[in-house]
Each structure stands twice: as structure tokens, then as C-alpha cells.
Coordinates of C-alpha atoms and ligand atoms in Angstrom, one line a residue:
X1 CA 14.4 -6.6 33.7
X2 CA 16.9 -5.8 30.9
X3 CA 16.9 -2.0 30.5
X4 CA 19.6 -1.7 27.8
X5 CA 21.1 -3.9 25.1
X6 CA 24.6 -3.0 23.8
X7 CA 26.8 -4.4 21.0
X8 CA 30.5 -4.8 21.2
X9 CA 33.1 -5.5 18.5
X10 CA 36.9 -5.7 18.1
X11 CA 38.4 -4.6 14.8
X12 CA 41.8 -4.1 13.2
X13 CA 44.9 -6.0 14.2
X14 CA 44.6 -8.1 17.4
X15 CA 46.3 -6.7 20.4
X16 CA 47.0 -7.9 24.0
X17 CA 44.2 -6.6 26.3
X18 CA 41.3 -6.9 23.9
X19 CA 39.8 -9.7 26.1
X20 CA 40.3 -7.6 29.2
X21 CA 38.2 -4.8 27.6
X22 CA 35.5 -7.2 26.5
X23 CA 35.3 -8.7 30.0
X24 CA 35.2 -5.3 31.6
X25 CA 32.5 -3.9 29.3
X26 CA 30.4 -7.0 29.6
X27 CA 30.7 -7.4 33.4
X28 CA 30.0 -3.7 34.0
X29 CA 27.0 -4.1 31.7
X30 CA 25.7 -7.3 33.4
X31 CA 26.0 -5.4 36.7
X32 CA 23.4 -3.0 35.4
X33 CA 21.3 -5.8 34.1
X34 CA 22.1 -4.9 30.5
X35 CA 22.3 -7.4 27.6
X36 CA 25.5 -7.6 25.6
X37 CA 25.7 -8.7 22.0
X38 CA 29.2 -9.7 20.7
X39 CA 29.7 -9.2 17.0
X40 CA 32.2 -11.5 15.3
X41 CA 35.2 -10.4 13.3
X42 CA 34.7 -6.6 13.7
X43 CA 32.2 -4.9 11.4
X44 CA 31.9 -8.1 9.4
X45 CA 29.6 -9.4 12.1
X46 CA 27.3 -6.5 11.6
X47 CA 27.3 -6.8 7.8
X48 CA 26.9 -10.5 7.8
X49 CA 24.6 -10.8 10.8
X50 CA 27.1 -12.9 12.8
X51 CA 26.7 -12.2 16.5
X52 CA 26.0 -13.9 19.8
X53 CA 24.7 -12.9 23.1
X54 CA 27.5 -12.8 25.7
X55 CA 26.9 -14.2 29.1
X56 CA 29.0 -14.2 32.2
X57 CA 30.7 -17.6 31.5
X58 CA 31.7 -16.3 28.1
X59 CA 33.7 -13.5 29.6
X60 CA 35.0 -15.3 32.7
X61 CA 38.6 -16.3 32.7
X62 CA 39.6 -14.3 29.7
X63 CA 41.4 -11.4 31.4
X64 CA 44.8 -12.9 30.9
X65 CA 44.2 -14.2 27.4
X66 CA 45.7 -12.6 24.3
X67 CA 43.8 -12.1 21.0
X68 CA 40.0 -11.6 21.1
X69 CA 37.3 -14.0 21.8
X70 CA 35.1 -12.2 19.2
X71 CA 37.6 -12.4 16.4
X72 CA 38.7 -9.4 14.3
X73 CA 39.2 -8.2 10.7
X74 CA 41.3 -5.5 9.3
X75 CA 39.6 -5.5 6.0
X76 CA 35.9 -5.3 6.8
X77 CA 35.2 -1.7 6.2
X78 CA 31.4 -1.5 5.6
X79 CA 31.9 1.6 3.5
X80 CA 34.3 -0.2 1.2
X81 CA 33.5 -3.9 1.8
X82 CA 35.7 -6.3 -0.1
X83 CA 33.8 -9.1 -1.9
X84 CA 35.5 -11.7 -4.0
X85 CA 34.0 -11.7 -7.6
X86 CA 35.8 -14.6 -9.3
X87 CA 39.6 -13.8 -9.2
X88 CA 39.0 -10.1 -8.5
X89 CA 38.0 -8.3 -5.3
X90 CA 35.2 -5.8 -5.8
X91 CA 34.1 -3.3 -3.1
X92 CA 30.6 -2.5 -2.0
X93 CA 29.1 0.0 0.4
X94 CA 27.3 -2.0 3.0
X95 CA 27.0 0.8 5.6
X96 CA 23.2 0.6 5.4
X97 CA 23.3 -3.0 6.5
X98 CA 25.2 -2.0 9.6
X99 CA 22.7 0.7 10.5
X100 CA 19.9 -1.7 9.8
X101 CA 21.4 -4.4 12.0
X102 CA 21.9 -1.9 14.9
X103 CA 18.2 -0.9 14.6
X104 CA 16.9 -4.4 14.1
X105 CA 18.7 -5.6 17.3
X106 CA 17.4 -2.5 19.2
X107 CA 21.0 -1.7 20.3
X108 CA 21.2 1.2 22.7
X109 CA 24.9 1.5 22.1
X110 CA 27.7 0.0 20.0
X111 CA 31.1 -0.3 21.6
X112 CA 33.9 -0.2 18.9
X113 CA 37.3 -1.3 20.1
X114 CA 40.0 -0.5 17.6
X115 CA 42.7 1.8 16.3
X116 CA 42.6 4.7 13.9
X117 CA 41.1 2.7 11.0
X118 CA 38.3 1.2 13.1
X119 CA 37.5 4.4 14.9
X120 CA 37.5 6.4 11.6
X121 CA 34.8 4.0 10.4
X122 CA 33.0 4.3 13.7
X123 CA 33.0 8.1 13.3
X124 CA 31.3 7.8 9.9
X125 CA 28.5 5.8 11.7
X126 CA 28.4 8.4 14.5
X127 CA 27.4 10.9 11.7
X128 CA 24.7 8.5 10.7
X129 CA 23.4 8.6 14.3
X130 CA 24.6 5.2 15.4
X131 CA 25.2 5.5 19.2
X132 CA 28.8 4.6 19.3
X133 CA 31.4 4.6 22.1
X134 CA 35.1 4.0 21.1
X135 CA 37.9 2.3 23.0
X136 CA 41.4 3.0 21.8
X137 CA 43.5 -0.1 20.9
X138 CA 46.9 -0.5 19.3
X139 CA 50.3 -1.7 20.1
X140 CA 51.6 1.3 18.1
X141 CA 50.3 3.9 20.7
X142 CA 49.8 6.3 17.8
X143 CA 46.2 7.3 18.5
X144 CA 45.6 11.0 19.4
X145 CA 43.5 12.0 22.3
X146 CA 44.9 9.4 24.7
X147 CA 48.3 9.2 26.4
X148 CA 48.4 5.5 26.0
X149 CA 46.5 2.8 24.2
X150 CA 46.2 -0.7 25.6
X151 CA 48.5 -3.3 24.0
X152 CA 51.4 -0.9 23.8
X153 CA 52.9 -1.8 27.2
X154 CA 52.8 -5.5 26.3
X155 CA 54.6 -4.9 23.0
X156 CA 57.2 -2.8 24.8
X157 CA 57.8 -5.6 27.3
X158 CA 58.2 -8.2 24.6
X159 CA 60.5 -6.0 22.6
X160 CA 62.6 -5.2 25.7
X161 CA 62.9 -8.9 26.5
X162 CA 64.1 -9.4 22.9
X163 CA 66.7 -6.7 23.2
X164 CA 67.9 -8.3 26.5
X165 CA 68.3 -11.6 24.8
X166 CA 70.1 -10.2 21.8
X167 CA 72.5 -8.4 24.2
X168 CA 74.1 -11.7 25.3
X169 CA 74.8 -12.8 21.7
X170 CA 76.0 -9.4 20.8
X171 CA 78.4 -9.3 23.7
X172 CA 79.6 -12.9 23.3
X173 CA 80.2 -12.7 19.6
X174 CA 81.3 -9.0 19.4
X175 CA 78.6 -8.3 16.9
X176 CA 76.2 -5.6 16.0
X177 CA 72.6 -6.9 16.6
X178 CA 69.8 -5.0 14.8
X179 CA 66.2 -5.5 16.1
X180 CA 63.4 -4.3 13.9
X181 CA 60.1 -3.6 15.8
X182 CA 56.6 -2.7 14.7
X183 CA 54.8 0.7 15.2
X184 CA 53.8 1.8 11.7
X185 CA 54.6 5.5 11.3
X186 CA 55.3 6.1 14.9
X187 CA 58.4 5.2 16.9
X188 CA 56.8 4.6 20.3
X189 CA 57.7 0.9 20.6
X190 CA 61.2 1.4 19.4
X191 CA 61.8 4.3 21.8
X192 CA 60.3 2.7 24.9
X193 CA 61.8 -0.7 24.3
X194 CA 65.1 0.7 23.1
X195 CA 65.5 2.9 26.1
X196 CA 64.5 0.1 28.5
X197 CA 66.9 -2.3 26.8
X198 CA 69.8 0.1 26.8
X199 CA 70.1 0.2 23.0
X200 CA 73.1 2.0 21.6
X201 CA 71.2 3.2 18.6
X202 CA 67.4 3.9 18.4
X203 CA 66.0 4.7 15.0
X204 CA 62.4 6.1 14.8
X205 CA 60.4 7.5 11.9
X206 CA 60.2 10.9 13.5
X207 CA 64.0 11.3 13.4
X208 CA 65.3 10.4 9.9
X209 CA 68.7 8.8 10.4
X210 CA 72.1 9.0 8.7
X211 CA 73.8 5.6 8.1
X212 CA 77.3 7.3 8.6
X213 CA 76.1 8.5 12.1
X214 CA 74.9 5.0 13.0
X215 CA 78.3 3.6 12.0
X216 CA 80.2 6.3 13.8
X217 CA 78.4 5.3 17.0
X218 CA 79.2 1.6 16.4
X219 CA 82.9 2.4 15.7
X220 CA 83.2 4.9 18.6
X221 CA 81.9 2.2 20.9
X222 CA 84.5 -0.3 19.5
X223 CA 87.2 2.3 20.1
X224 CA 86.1 2.5 23.7
X225 CA 86.5 -1.2 24.1
X226 CA 82.8 -2.0 23.6
X227 CA 83.0 -4.5 20.8
X228 CA 79.3 -4.9 20.3
X229 CA 76.3 -2.6 19.6
X230 CA 72.6 -3.0 19.8
X231 CA 70.5 -1.1 17.3
X232 CA 66.7 -0.9 17.6
X233 CA 64.9 0.3 14.5
X234 CA 61.2 0.9 14.0
X235 CA 59.7 -0.6 10.9
X236 CA 58.7 2.9 9.8
X237 CA 62.2 4.5 10.2
X238 CA 63.9 5.9 7.2
X239 CA 67.2 7.5 6.3
X240 CA 67.4 11.2 5.8
X241 CA 66.2 11.9 2.3
X242 CA 65.2 8.2 1.9
X243 CA 62.0 6.2 1.9
X244 CA 60.3 3.8 4.2
X245 CA 60.5 0.2 3.2
X246 CA 57.2 -1.4 2.2
X247 CA 56.9 -5.1 2.8
X248 CA 53.6 -5.7 1.2
X249 CA 50.2 -4.2 0.3
X250 CA 47.0 -5.5 1.7
X251 CA 44.6 -4.0 -0.8
X252 CA 41.3 -4.4 1.1
X253 CA 42.7 -2.9 4.4
X254 CA 41.8 0.6 5.5
X255 CA 45.6 1.3 5.6
X256 CA 46.9 -1.0 2.9
X257 CA 50.6 -0.4 3.4
X258 CA 52.6 -2.9 5.5
X259 CA 56.0 -1.7 6.4
X260 CA 58.9 -3.9 7.1
X261 CA 62.4 -4.8 5.9
X262 CA 64.4 -1.7 6.9
X263 CA 66.3 -3.7 9.6
X264 CA 67.9 -5.9 6.9
X265 CA 68.7 -2.9 4.7
X266 CA 70.5 -1.2 7.6
X267 CA 72.1 -4.4 8.9
X268 CA 73.8 -4.9 5.5
X269 CA 75.0 -1.3 5.4
X270 CA 76.5 -1.4 8.9
X271 CA 78.4 -4.6 8.2
X272 CA 79.7 -3.2 4.9
X273 CA 80.7 0.1 6.3
X274 CA 82.2 -1.0 9.7
X275 CA 83.4 -4.4 8.8
X276 CA 81.8 -5.7 12.0
X277 CA 79.6 -8.8 11.8
X278 CA 76.0 -7.7 11.9
X279 CA 72.9 -9.8 12.4
X280 CA 69.2 -8.8 12.1
X281 CA 66.1 -10.0 13.9
X282 CA 62.6 -8.9 12.9
X283 CA 60.3 -9.3 15.9
X284 CA 57.0 -9.1 13.9
X285 CA 53.7 -10.3 15.3
X286 CA 55.3 -11.8 18.4
X287 CA 54.9 -8.3 19.7
X288 CA 51.1 -8.6 19.5
X289 CA 50.8 -12.1 20.8
X290 CA 50.3 -13.8 24.2
X291 CA 49.2 -12.6 27.5
X292 CA 48.8 -8.8 28.2
X293 CA 51.0 -7.2 30.9
X294 CA 49.4 -6.2 34.2
X295 CA 49.3 -2.5 33.0
X296 CA 47.4 -3.5 29.8
X297 CA 45.0 -5.7 31.7
X298 CA 44.3 -2.8 34.1
X299 CA 44.0 -0.2 31.3
X300 CA 41.6 -2.5 29.6
X301 CA 39.5 -2.9 32.8
X302 CA 39.5 0.9 33.3
X303 CA 38.6 1.6 29.6
X304 CA 35.7 -0.9 29.7
X305 CA 34.3 0.6 32.9
X306 CA 34.6 4.1 31.5
X307 CA 32.9 3.0 28.2
X308 CA 29.9 1.7 30.1
X309 CA 29.8 4.9 32.2
X310 CA 29.6 6.9 29.0
X311 CA 26.7 4.8 27.7
X312 CA 24.9 5.2 31.0
X313 CA 25.2 8.9 30.7
X314 CA 24.2 8.9 27.0
X315 CA 27.5 10.3 25.8
X316 CA 27.8 8.9 22.3
X317 CA 30.4 9.7 19.7
X318 CA 33.1 9.7 22.3
X319 CA 36.3 7.6 22.8
X320 CA 37.4 6.7 26.3
X321 CA 40.9 8.0 27.0
X322 CA 43.7 8.2 29.5
X323 CA 45.1 11.7 30.0
X324 CA 47.6 12.6 32.7
X325 CA 46.9 9.4 34.6
X326 CA 43.1 10.0 34.7
X327 CA 40.2 8.4 32.7
X328 CA 38.4 10.8 30.5
X329 CA 36.7 10.9 27.1
X330 CA 37.3 12.8 23.8
X331 CA 35.1 13.1 20.7
X332 CA 36.1 10.3 18.3
X333 CA 36.4 12.8 15.5
X334 CA 39.2 14.6 17.4
X335 CA 41.1 11.3 18.0
X336 CA 41.2 10.0 14.4
X337 CA 43.0 11.0 11.2
X338 CA 46.0 12.5 12.9
X339 CA 48.7 10.2 14.3
X340 CA 50.2 10.8 17.6
X341 CA 54.0 10.8 16.8
X342 CA 57.0 10.9 19.1
X343 CA 58.0 14.6 19.6
X344 CA 61.7 15.1 19.1
X345 CA 61.9 16.7 22.5
X346 CA 60.0 13.8 24.3
X347 CA 61.5 13.4 27.8
X348 CA 62.5 9.9 27.0
X349 CA 64.3 10.9 23.8
X350 CA 66.2 13.6 25.7
X351 CA 67.0 11.3 28.7
X352 CA 68.2 8.5 26.4
X353 CA 70.3 10.8 24.4
X354 CA 71.8 12.1 27.6
X355 CA 73.1 8.6 28.5
X356 CA 74.8 8.2 25.2
X357 CA 72.2 6.6 22.9
X358 CA 72.3 7.8 19.3
X359 CA 69.1 8.4 17.3
X360 CA 71.1 8.2 14.1
X361 CA 71.5 12.0 13.9
X362 CA 74.4 12.1 16.3
X363 CA 77.0 9.8 17.8
X364 CA 77.9 9.8 21.5
X365 CA 79.3 7.1 23.7
Ligands
F6P1 O1 49.0 -1.6 14.0 C1 49.5 -2.7 14.6 C2 50.5 -3.4 13.7 O2 51.0 -4.5 14.3 C3 51.6 -2.5 13.2 O3 52.6 -2.3 14.1 C4 52.1 -3.3 12.0 O4 52.7 -2.4 11.1 C5 50.8 -3.8 11.4 O5 49.9 -3.8 12.5 C6 50.9 -5.2 10.8 O6 49.7 -5.5 10.3 P1 49.3 -7.0 9.8 O7 48.9 -7.8 11.1 O8 48.2 -6.8 8.9 O9 50.5 -7.6 9.2

């Protein structure tokens, strides 16, 4: 006997660990003899009636796979749904279609896996009495209410590996190598990867930098016989009194701004001011691709289990969370709308400074 039927969707940018979560939610649900409906491409699947029943074979063997077997969209906001009208895009409110779909399918719960944009949309449906449980996803790790989001650890591993690889060229050619990483308005990826890769300079949005300080660090290293430097810069970093560099606008997206390009700006400045040959790499979407790390697989498995537990207990409007190493849940409304940024006194900032890394506001060797 099937005693519950739940829906599941993945929305926003893809992220390693999504399939681990889908697998965990589904297998936990199957264990309780529940039915699972997978919606395609995030909320688009609810608006356009695109969904399929997930069975055990669908979610077997996907733990290690990157991406999402359900597909995703970062533009399908049902409250502002983009529809192409000739050459223009017009926006419609299709929220009623979503509510109707949930009712028509007799869903007892809808599991929404996403970042701030997705969970903000989910919260609007919570207010419309849709029984939602949220699962926090983003490589940026900038969601409030949880110490970590899945996907972050994999992005940090990939970025750390990139720094290690740049190290060899930097040292062999006596160059400055600049690596630009993602993270939007938060510097978590830059901080964790920069620290792990032993970067000489880490620049994050939370600590506006001074180009002269960055160059002083590079010069000071050269004076100490270290003829190369590694600079890790978050895409959202900006100079003191300056602006973030916007790469493009994605009009239909919940957050239309796409940052990127600051690495090249800084690289040119360093080369001009120090005279040291400087090269720039932009890591981009490579950070989001491929197999999740063991930590992200396990966090996905834990989050999925916890989400089903919340549904079993009828606790809707909550997002599963990791706090101080333990699984918990927080109201979705308290997690969205305020970014979790790197505190200036974060232990890793302090420890990294203490071993000589500059954050562009000081120079130490
Ligand atoms: O939020 C995840 C993220 O990868 C950010 O780090 C980055 O700024 C953005 O998404 C890129 O978005 P898109 O995939 O639309 O280019």
C-alpha cells in the first residue's frame, strides 16, 4: 500500500551531490512504501506538467554522478515565468499552475533542492500552504541556517587542485599566477581553496583589497627569494572603493547578475605595477562539474534522510541543515534572503593570515 506520494525537484545551478540527494530522498521514501514523482527542470516541470514517477532503478548507480538526473533551470520562477513572445521575453505569474499541479497529483510533500533563489520561491509556496521541505544546495556555501551546503566541498577540492597545478608553472617560470574562482558575493570557495593550496594572496568580497598591498606582497616575496606568487581571487572580490566586475546579465534569472572578470583586471594591474609576468586562469563551471567528493555524497545522503524524516513528522516549511556537525532543520524563511558571508574573524582567515597570506589589506611574508 502506498501511503504517501511526494514530489522532488532540483532548481538553480547544477551542483555536485544533487543526485546523491535525489537517491537518498527516493530510497528513504521507497523504504516507507511512498511514491516519488520527479519534476523535470525545476519548477518548469510543475508549470508545464513534466514529471515522471521515479523507481528504484532510476535512482540506482547515481550516487557518484555529477549534475542532476531531473534536469534544472535557473530561470523558471513560477511567479515571474519567462515566456518568449516573438523577439521579446514576457513574464507571467504561473504560481496557480504549480499549486494546482501539487493538488492534482495529490502530493503529500514537495522536496525542493536549491539555493537561495529556489528556496525563496519555495517559501512563497509555503505561504500558499504547499507542503514543502527544502534542501540547501550551492557550491557557494552562502545559504544561512546551515554550516555547509552540499557541492561546496567538491568545488573547493577542484579549486585546490587547480592551485596545485598552477603552483608548478608559477615556480618554474617565476610568474604570478592568478586564479579566479566562483562564489558570487561570498568568498568561501576562495578562502577554503586558497588556504588549502597555500595561496600567497586570497581576495574575497568580504575584505575589499588594495592593489598596492597585493603588489607589496608579491614584491616582498621576490625580495625573500620567492620569485613567484599565487593569487586566488573570488569572482565577487572588489578593490576598496571599487566595484564588482559583472560578466553578463541573465534577465530571466532570479539573480540576473553574473559576476566574473576581476581576475583579468587584477592580473593586468599586477604585471604593470610589479613588472613580473602574470597569467590569469578563470576556473568557471569546472568547479561545478563531475563527481562529488565523499563529503558531498555523504552530506547529500544525510540531507535526503533528514528531509524524509521531516515529511514523516509533518514538519513543512523547513529546510534541512547541518549545524555544529549535527543534522537539524530551520524554517525556510529564516534561511533565505540573507547571505552567509565570510566573517573577517573566521578562524581560517586568522590562521591563514598568521602563516603569511595576504588578504589584500596587508602584506606579510
Ligand atoms: O551559484 C553557483 C554559481 O556557480 C556561482 O558561483 C556563479 O556565480 C553562478 O552560479 C554562475 O551561474 P551560471 O551557471 O548561470 O553562469
